[in-house]
XYZ file of C-alpha atoms in Angstrom:
573
model
C 0.000 0.000 0.000
C 1.238 3.492 -0.917
C 0.055 7.045 -0.176
C -0.505 9.689 -2.856
C -0.486 13.473 -2.673
C -1.282 15.595 -5.717
C -1.528 19.341 -6.159
C -1.715 21.867 -8.967
C 1.436 23.602 -7.730
C 4.859 22.042 -7.287
C 5.908 21.202 -3.721
C 9.503 20.604 -2.714
C 10.630 17.438 -0.964
C 10.962 19.272 2.353
C 7.393 20.569 2.049
C 6.045 17.133 1.181
C 7.874 15.417 4.049
C 6.290 17.910 6.436
C 2.709 17.344 5.227
C 0.106 16.094 7.683
C -0.967 12.487 7.245
C -4.523 13.501 6.328
C -3.159 15.195 3.163
C -2.225 11.791 1.778
C -4.648 9.186 0.416
C -4.057 5.459 0.408
C -3.832 3.630 -2.919
C -2.621 0.139 -3.859
C 1.009 0.579 -4.882
C 0.725 -1.765 -7.875
C -2.232 0.089 -9.458
C -1.790 3.840 -8.928
C -3.607 5.445 -11.858
C -4.589 9.129 -11.894
C -5.423 9.373 -15.607
C -4.487 12.440 -17.624
C -3.618 15.054 -15.030
C -1.495 18.211 -14.948
C -1.041 17.895 -11.193
C 2.297 17.415 -9.493
C 2.104 13.985 -7.869
C 4.027 12.667 -4.872
C 3.933 9.048 -3.730
C 5.349 7.771 -0.461
C 5.670 4.266 0.907
C 7.237 2.890 4.096
C 10.045 0.520 3.218
C 9.214 -1.655 6.214
C 6.351 -3.200 4.238
C 8.661 -4.599 1.539
C 8.524 -8.429 1.498
C 12.314 -8.832 1.546
C 15.302 -7.643 3.544
C 15.976 -4.358 1.739
C 18.586 -3.350 4.313
C 20.923 -6.218 3.445
C 20.469 -6.867 -0.257
C 20.267 -4.743 -3.416
C 16.764 -4.363 -4.818
C 15.001 -2.717 -7.722
C 11.992 -0.405 -7.824
C 10.039 -0.627 -11.091
C 7.426 1.781 -12.447
C 5.578 -0.298 -15.032
C 4.477 2.612 -17.270
C 7.164 3.816 -19.729
C 5.629 7.178 -20.763
C 6.141 9.319 -17.651
C 7.939 12.584 -18.426
C 9.635 13.463 -15.143
C 10.378 11.191 -12.167
C 12.417 11.723 -9.031
C 13.120 8.947 -6.517
C 14.168 9.625 -2.929
C 15.112 7.055 -0.296
C 14.830 8.736 3.102
C 15.823 8.330 6.723
C 13.651 10.817 8.571
C 14.202 14.000 6.584
C 17.685 12.946 5.401
C 18.026 11.890 1.727
C 20.013 8.660 1.436
C 19.494 8.190 -2.312
C 18.233 10.498 -5.069
C 17.726 9.461 -8.721
C 16.167 11.334 -11.669
C 14.532 9.678 -14.694
C 11.756 10.256 -17.214
C 10.933 10.538 -20.883
C 12.181 14.118 -20.974
C 15.727 12.777 -20.456
C 17.852 10.796 -22.945
C 17.515 7.036 -22.717
C 21.192 6.706 -21.793
C 20.525 8.579 -18.525
C 18.143 5.915 -17.216
C 19.260 4.073 -14.078
C 18.669 0.765 -15.887
C 18.514 0.327 -19.668
C 14.975 -1.131 -19.823
C 11.840 0.362 -21.480
C 10.052 0.683 -18.145
C 11.571 2.840 -15.441
C 13.629 0.737 -13.038
C 15.713 2.128 -10.195
C 18.440 -0.013 -8.580
C 18.678 0.590 -4.833
C 21.700 -0.581 -2.799
C 21.300 -1.984 0.734
C 20.639 0.983 3.050
C 20.401 0.031 6.709
C 19.025 3.452 7.706
C 16.338 3.673 5.000
C 12.757 4.215 6.209
C 10.682 5.853 3.455
C 10.443 5.871 -0.313
C 9.263 9.103 -1.988
C 8.450 9.490 -5.701
C 7.736 12.718 -7.560
C 5.966 12.383 -10.940
C 4.809 14.966 -13.455
C 3.780 14.045 -16.987
C 1.700 15.099 -19.990
C 0.761 11.478 -20.590
C -1.516 9.409 -18.401
C -0.196 9.519 -14.840
C 0.129 5.818 -14.096
C 2.583 4.848 -11.372
C 2.322 1.074 -10.908
C 5.016 0.359 -8.309
C 6.636 -3.032 -7.976
C 9.714 -3.944 -5.941
C 11.983 -6.951 -6.375
C 15.227 -8.285 -4.997
C 17.725 -7.700 -7.768
C 17.889 -11.323 -8.918
C 14.106 -11.746 -8.947
C 13.673 -8.610 -11.066
C 15.702 -9.975 -13.969
C 13.858 -13.286 -13.755
C 10.436 -11.643 -14.141
C 11.746 -9.459 -16.975
C 12.129 -12.613 -19.058
C 8.379 -13.210 -19.089
C 7.536 -9.601 -19.956
C 10.035 -9.431 -22.813
C 8.808 -12.792 -24.108
C 5.207 -11.522 -24.166
C 6.181 -8.346 -26.051
C 8.296 -10.342 -28.484
C 5.473 -12.810 -29.130
C 2.973 -9.984 -29.672
C 5.130 -8.133 -32.192
C 6.138 -11.404 -33.849
C 2.453 -12.099 -34.529
C 1.890 -8.610 -35.934
C 4.956 -8.640 -38.162
C 4.184 -12.173 -39.354
C 0.751 -10.988 -40.454
C 2.305 -7.870 -41.979
C 4.767 -9.909 -44.046
C 2.065 -12.386 -44.995
C -0.360 -9.731 -46.236
C 2.401 -7.906 -48.124
C 3.217 -11.192 -49.848
C -0.442 -11.678 -50.744
C -0.536 -8.122 -52.106
C 2.524 -8.740 -54.278
C 0.944 -11.910 -55.677
C -2.593 -10.619 -56.138
C -2.076 -6.840 -56.560
C -5.232 -6.428 -54.479
C -5.112 -3.013 -52.757
C -7.016 -4.267 -49.718
C -4.049 -6.388 -48.587
C -1.731 -3.395 -48.951
C -4.015 -1.179 -46.831
C -4.296 -3.911 -44.237
C -0.501 -4.279 -44.142
C -0.103 -0.528 -43.625
C -2.601 -0.541 -40.761
C -0.815 -3.484 -39.076
C 2.554 -1.761 -39.477
C 1.282 1.535 -38.032
C -0.398 -0.247 -35.132
C 2.739 -2.288 -34.384
C 4.789 0.913 -34.336
C 2.262 2.547 -31.978
C 2.340 -0.356 -29.499
C 6.150 -0.447 -29.620
C 6.201 3.289 -28.846
C 3.640 2.930 -26.030
C 5.781 0.227 -24.424
C 8.997 2.230 -24.796
C 10.739 -0.039 -27.322
C 11.047 2.550 -30.106
C 12.560 5.021 -27.650
C 15.062 2.415 -26.485
C 16.025 1.114 -29.935
C 15.432 3.859 -32.524
C 15.958 7.320 -31.008
C 17.416 6.929 -27.498
C 18.935 10.427 -27.509
C 15.788 12.233 -28.711
C 13.163 12.090 -25.922
C 10.614 14.312 -27.701
C 10.389 11.896 -30.655
C 8.717 9.168 -28.589
C 5.549 11.181 -27.861
C 5.440 12.289 -31.479
C 5.860 8.677 -32.658
C 2.898 7.569 -30.540
C 0.641 10.282 -31.942
C 1.725 9.789 -35.570
C 1.461 5.991 -35.462
C -1.991 6.197 -33.827
C -3.182 8.715 -36.428
C -1.838 6.585 -39.283
C -3.401 3.444 -37.767
C -6.792 5.137 -37.771
C -6.359 6.454 -41.325
C -5.253 3.097 -42.761
C -7.931 1.129 -40.865
C -10.612 3.521 -42.130
C -9.333 3.134 -45.710
C -9.253 -0.626 -45.248
C -12.874 -0.633 -44.019
C -13.986 1.476 -47.007
C -12.292 -0.900 -49.430
C -13.240 -4.159 -47.709
C -16.935 -3.329 -47.292
C -17.190 -1.562 -50.701
C -18.810 1.395 -48.966
C -18.634 3.701 -51.991
C -21.041 1.357 -53.773
C -23.043 -0.338 -50.989
C -23.402 2.443 -48.400
C -22.563 5.999 -49.585
C -23.321 7.610 -46.209
C -20.950 5.275 -44.409
C -18.400 6.018 -47.126
C -18.626 9.737 -46.311
C -18.289 9.020 -42.574
C -15.190 6.892 -43.007
C -13.705 9.354 -45.441
C -14.079 12.011 -42.744
C -12.241 9.694 -40.339
C -9.355 9.480 -42.797
C -9.206 13.250 -43.244
C -9.407 13.991 -39.507
C -6.722 11.373 -38.731
C -4.367 13.001 -41.246
C -5.162 16.446 -39.809
C -4.398 15.115 -36.325
C -1.084 13.773 -37.641
C -0.133 17.290 -38.746
C -1.394 18.909 -35.532
C 0.729 16.478 -33.505
C 3.747 18.594 -34.420
C 2.207 21.689 -32.837
C -0.308 20.806 -30.097
C 0.523 19.305 -26.659
C 0.640 15.561 -26.282
C -2.150 15.397 -23.687
C -4.513 17.251 -26.063
C -3.728 15.127 -29.121
C -3.906 11.785 -27.310
C -7.406 12.641 -26.092
C -8.530 13.559 -29.609
C -7.017 10.481 -31.218
C -8.286 8.111 -28.525
C -11.766 9.583 -28.825
C -11.757 9.112 -32.592
C -10.524 5.522 -32.199
C -13.498 4.732 -29.957
C -15.900 6.430 -32.406
C -14.422 4.469 -35.311
C -14.814 1.188 -33.427
C -18.427 1.988 -32.487
C -19.352 2.944 -36.037
C -17.569 -0.131 -37.423
C -19.517 -2.266 -34.979
C -22.851 -0.724 -36.005
C -22.018 -0.796 -39.717
C -20.806 -4.392 -39.613
C -23.988 -5.486 -37.876
C -26.162 -3.600 -40.398
C -24.393 -5.025 -43.443
C -24.432 -8.515 -41.975
C -28.211 -8.357 -41.507
C -28.508 -7.180 -45.106
C -26.106 -9.622 -46.767
C -25.824 -12.549 -44.324
C -22.258 -12.749 -45.544
C -19.811 -14.613 -43.378
C -16.925 -12.273 -44.175
C -19.004 -9.279 -43.065
C -19.905 -11.125 -39.857
C -16.210 -11.712 -39.151
C -15.582 -8.020 -39.808
C -18.281 -7.229 -37.232
C -16.626 -9.528 -34.660
C -13.213 -7.983 -35.392
C -14.570 -4.465 -34.831
C -16.209 -5.599 -31.595
C -12.987 -7.137 -30.262
C -11.004 -3.994 -31.091
C -13.683 -1.815 -29.482
C -13.547 -3.771 -26.242
C -9.737 -3.687 -26.198
C -9.538 0.042 -26.931
C -12.311 0.842 -24.465
C -10.557 -0.955 -21.598
C -7.196 0.529 -22.556
C -8.606 4.060 -22.862
C -10.535 3.827 -19.592
C -7.346 2.708 -17.859
C -5.339 5.591 -19.340
C -7.966 8.099 -18.205
C -7.871 6.628 -14.695
C -11.437 5.246 -14.716
C -10.452 1.599 -14.159
C -7.367 0.257 -12.355
C -4.097 -0.909 -13.859
C -3.847 -4.698 -14.065
C -2.729 -7.385 -16.506
C -6.026 -7.324 -18.459
C -6.370 -3.533 -18.829
C -2.658 -2.994 -19.500
C -2.690 -5.485 -22.395
C -6.298 -4.975 -23.537
C -5.262 -3.147 -26.702
C -2.780 -5.898 -27.637
C -5.280 -8.680 -27.052
C -8.009 -6.829 -28.939
C -5.665 -6.118 -31.828
C -4.482 -9.725 -32.076
C -8.092 -10.893 -32.272
C -8.759 -8.111 -34.806
C -5.796 -9.165 -36.953
C -6.802 -12.819 -36.942
C -10.527 -12.184 -37.561
C -9.880 -9.689 -40.360
C -7.474 -12.156 -41.935
C -10.162 -14.830 -41.729
C -12.759 -12.381 -43.003
C -10.667 -11.483 -46.043
C -9.929 -15.156 -46.629
C -13.650 -15.921 -46.565
C -14.532 -13.182 -49.036
C -11.760 -14.007 -51.468
C -12.389 -17.706 -51.139
C -16.009 -17.182 -52.185
C -15.103 -14.902 -55.084
C -12.199 -16.947 -56.372
C -14.301 -20.071 -56.722
C -15.698 -18.423 -59.849
C -12.308 -17.272 -61.138
C -9.155 -18.869 -62.402
C -8.106 -22.113 -60.733
C -4.588 -20.738 -60.341
C -5.809 -18.447 -57.576
C -6.320 -21.500 -55.305
C -2.593 -21.271 -54.550
C -3.210 -18.089 -52.569
C -5.861 -19.788 -50.433
C -3.505 -22.665 -49.632
C -0.773 -20.186 -48.733
C -3.135 -18.424 -46.388
C -4.139 -21.669 -44.686
C -0.509 -22.659 -44.292
C 0.377 -19.221 -42.942
C -2.485 -19.401 -40.440
C -1.348 -22.863 -39.367
C 2.214 -21.611 -38.891
C 0.916 -18.615 -36.950
C -1.239 -20.826 -34.707
C 1.724 -23.126 -34.117
C 3.943 -20.171 -33.194
C 1.294 -18.850 -30.821
C 0.944 -22.278 -29.178
C 4.719 -22.634 -28.845
C 5.060 -19.156 -27.337
C 2.147 -19.845 -24.989
C 3.693 -23.138 -23.832
C 7.049 -21.401 -23.295
C 5.359 -18.655 -21.263
C 3.464 -21.196 -19.145
C 6.678 -23.120 -18.456
C 8.500 -19.914 -17.551
C 5.687 -18.785 -15.251
C 5.730 -22.173 -13.531
C 9.471 -21.878 -12.938
C 9.081 -18.344 -11.623
C 6.333 -19.449 -9.205
C 8.580 -22.289 -7.997
C 11.507 -19.917 -7.460
C 9.353 -17.404 -5.594
C 8.445 -20.021 -2.959
C 11.895 -21.651 -2.563
C 14.711 -20.413 -0.345
C 17.654 -19.685 -2.638
C 20.336 -20.908 -0.198
C 18.892 -24.095 1.291
C 16.505 -25.062 -1.556
C 13.694 -25.809 0.885
C 10.435 -23.884 0.906
C 10.598 -20.329 2.212
C 8.627 -18.315 4.799
C 6.106 -17.117 2.235
C 5.174 -20.660 1.237
C 5.142 -21.744 4.894
C 2.500 -19.139 5.761
C 0.267 -20.336 2.920
C 0.776 -24.037 3.651
C 0.370 -23.667 7.410
C -2.975 -21.905 6.954
C -4.213 -24.573 4.493
C -3.139 -27.536 6.634
C -4.662 -25.968 9.763
C -8.003 -25.495 7.991
C -7.898 -29.080 6.682
C -7.101 -30.411 10.162
C -9.987 -28.412 11.660
C -12.487 -29.670 9.080
C -11.358 -33.283 9.306
C -10.618 -33.139 13.066
C -7.193 -34.686 12.624
C -4.040 -33.652 14.509
C -1.516 -31.207 13.035
C 2.031 -30.870 14.394
C 4.352 -27.893 14.019
C 8.081 -28.167 14.805
C 10.244 -25.060 15.143
C 13.980 -25.809 14.954
C 16.741 -23.341 15.810
C 20.472 -23.984 15.329
C 22.189 -23.547 18.698
C 24.770 -20.750 18.973
C 24.613 -20.168 15.240
C 25.570 -16.500 15.466
C 28.671 -17.338 17.485
C 29.470 -20.144 15.043
C 29.007 -17.736 12.115
C 31.165 -15.030 13.670
C 33.950 -17.475 14.554
C 34.172 -19.470 11.331
C 32.828 -17.086 8.727
C 29.619 -16.610 6.772
C 30.613 -19.026 4.022
C 30.777 -21.923 6.465
C 27.596 -20.609 8.062
C 25.847 -20.928 4.694
C 27.197 -24.487 4.403
C 25.782 -25.284 7.860
C 22.353 -24.006 6.856
C 22.438 -26.147 3.708
C 23.544 -29.262 5.601
C 20.897 -28.801 8.301
C 18.158 -28.311 5.706
C 19.340 -31.392 3.794
C 19.412 -33.476 6.981
C 15.858 -32.428 7.875
C 14.650 -33.304 4.395
C 16.173 -36.758 4.708
C 14.732 -37.279 8.203
C 11.073 -36.852 7.251
C 9.585 -39.854 5.476
C 6.037 -39.041 4.401
C 5.340 -37.095 1.175
C 2.935 -34.739 2.980
C 5.540 -33.704 5.592
C 7.490 -30.592 4.630
C 10.527 -28.543 5.718
C 10.711 -24.737 5.569
C 13.349 -22.127 6.227
C 11.458 -19.755 8.477
C 14.208 -17.141 8.669
C 17.897 -16.871 9.541
C 18.922 -20.065 11.339
C 15.335 -21.046 12.199
C 13.497 -23.824 10.345
C 9.995 -25.264 10.583
C 8.487 -28.667 9.855
C 4.762 -29.282 9.299
C 3.462 -32.775 9.996
C -0.183 -33.280 8.965
C -2.187 -36.023 10.724
C 0.491 -36.387 13.427
C -0.131 -36.375 17.176
C 2.293 -35.232 19.876
C 4.023 -38.581 20.344
C 4.653 -38.935 16.630
C 5.877 -35.346 16.424
C 8.297 -35.929 19.310
C 9.719 -38.967 17.485
C 10.304 -36.890 14.357
C 11.800 -34.047 16.431
C 14.215 -36.383 18.180
C 15.167 -38.055 14.900
C 15.962 -34.646 13.370
C 17.852 -33.503 16.479
C 19.945 -36.674 16.701
C 20.854 -36.702 13.027
C 21.984 -33.094 13.178
C 23.942 -33.822 16.351
C 25.815 -36.534 14.440
C 26.787 -34.151 11.646
C 30.502 -33.416 11.377
C 31.985 -30.532 9.397
C 35.669 -30.243 8.538
C 36.992 -26.688 8.500
C 40.630 -25.581 8.501
C 41.790 -28.834 10.069
C 39.062 -28.855 12.721
C 36.120 -31.212 13.030
C 33.094 -29.128 13.986
C 29.730 -30.288 15.282
C 26.482 -28.515 15.949
C 23.173 -29.042 17.690
C 19.624 -27.768 17.419
C 16.795 -27.014 19.816
C 13.272 -28.078 18.868
C 9.961 -26.730 20.073
C 6.744 -28.384 19.000
C 3.022 -28.284 19.423
C 0.621 -30.907 18.090
C -3.144 -30.913 18.465
C -6.505 -31.327 16.800
C -7.582 -27.729 16.113
C -10.564 -26.900 18.352
C -11.387 -23.675 16.522
C -11.029 -22.237 13.053
C -8.442 -19.549 12.270
C -6.376 -20.158 15.418
C -3.198 -21.340 13.727
C -1.311 -18.462 15.333
C -1.979 -19.997 18.760
C -0.491 -23.293 17.564
C 2.566 -21.405 16.321
C 2.920 -19.450 19.570
C 2.872 -22.667 21.609
C 5.558 -24.215 19.414
C 7.601 -21.033 19.754
C 7.238 -21.107 23.545
C 8.344 -24.722 23.504
C 11.405 -23.735 21.479
C 12.370 -21.122 24.055
C 11.774 -23.688 26.791
C 14.213 -26.057 25.044
C 16.804 -23.272 24.920
C 16.273 -22.374 28.571
C 16.791 -26.013 29.581
C 20.239 -26.105 27.994
C 19.615 -26.490 24.234
C 20.149 -29.646 22.139
C 16.770 -30.989 23.203
C 13.136 -31.205 22.129
C 10.275 -29.735 24.129
C 6.542 -29.928 23.516
C 3.659 -27.821 24.798
C -0.057 -28.522 24.437
C -2.375 -26.257 22.469
C -4.330 -23.870 24.689
C -6.767 -21.253 23.388
C -6.839 -18.067 25.534
C -10.116 -17.477 27.379
C -10.642 -14.142 25.615
C -10.583 -15.863 22.247
C -12.872 -18.658 23.437
C -15.427 -16.147 24.683
C -15.268 -14.238 21.407
C -16.206 -17.441 19.680
């Protein structure tokens, strides 16, 4: 959760730090969206809520919208600035903290850091979706995002090349107009996602906004010309022909005005016309389909509807009406892919019907189109399978401790809650073991962190080998503390497992610099049939108390405590 402050006038960092808390409003950090706004926006967020140890490891702050003009990042301790970084589309690409299309700020470990402050001012839509990652995790998730963008543009450019080839073979103008519209749209999406800025004109910030406006205007002009040609509006519907001709003229006028008027004005005009074009295409397609009952016109109607939905969601997100999420952020891409495929099918249907009465040689084009569609479908399936595999690996990595390769604290919290609920419903016992390596800090300080890491790995491996049942699981809870969950296990069974783990660890021997080192662990456990729902914290607290009891009694031992629900909680039930 983050807090947002916006005002018409600029406020300095010192002024913002001194603001009263009631001047800020809470917003989810991952979906801050203020639409098109001229306000000066400040965002603050306490670093204590980050889900990783930001004080001991480098991490990266990402703003997932690449069209913000001016950004300033401050990492603060009280009113002292520990880190200050500038970025934005009004600066050359080479000045970015990280060379990625989105804005990403590397942050070193800062033990004194308390607050994160962001200042944003932009002519484009003010979207500030904040995500934070440990440095290694950030580059892992970038793989999926780049793969999605690559797959999207691969589909568009495949269809562009295919339709250009069909145009060269058939000399049919409709395929040329369709190719131009695909090319303009692909350029627009690349500009919106920051790829043209990164690859084509990295030292000319002003060109990116201009490229977005020009490519959007040309997309509208070429799509309108394509609709006129495909539906034969000059002959079948003169009024619709005049309407679409006006769309072409206004789009070209907007393209010229883009050189003179502000970005925020032009993007509103062009987005509004895009929605009007989609609505009119939807109505016209439905009308002509009722009149002709032609399958190619019906596919045109479906294509217009898919584009309308995609543009509507995308536009509403940019204007701040609906939140930023995966669906709204990629609505235009998804709508355009469906549009491209349906229009390709629609053109194939029309030409297939017409060519049946023409020369037999034209059947070659139909076979080429079928083969191209099959190749495209195969590429889409392959990319989808690759993305699913990558996402599965990323999910696995996010729940596994990198050092010990056992499950981490995050996965423990989820699994503990699930097993507790299952035990309550089925009225079966659940056992929780908390294991702490004795004198680990002293061991670490004496022999070094590298050997300390080896100890953690050996202890985790020994625990994994000690448990026998598939449903039993080991977790690294934090530091030198581990946890074991034993479903359907009473106290006596849990004590046996605890002693087995303790004894095996006690028998471990580590050779270091000519010395043979040993180590021990203390185990606290609690096992019970849950008497109430949502009381897993009580079970954990009892196991934790038992762990401290084992330490107080001299360490290298196992202690168990029964589950007891406090009277206040029983009465509240």
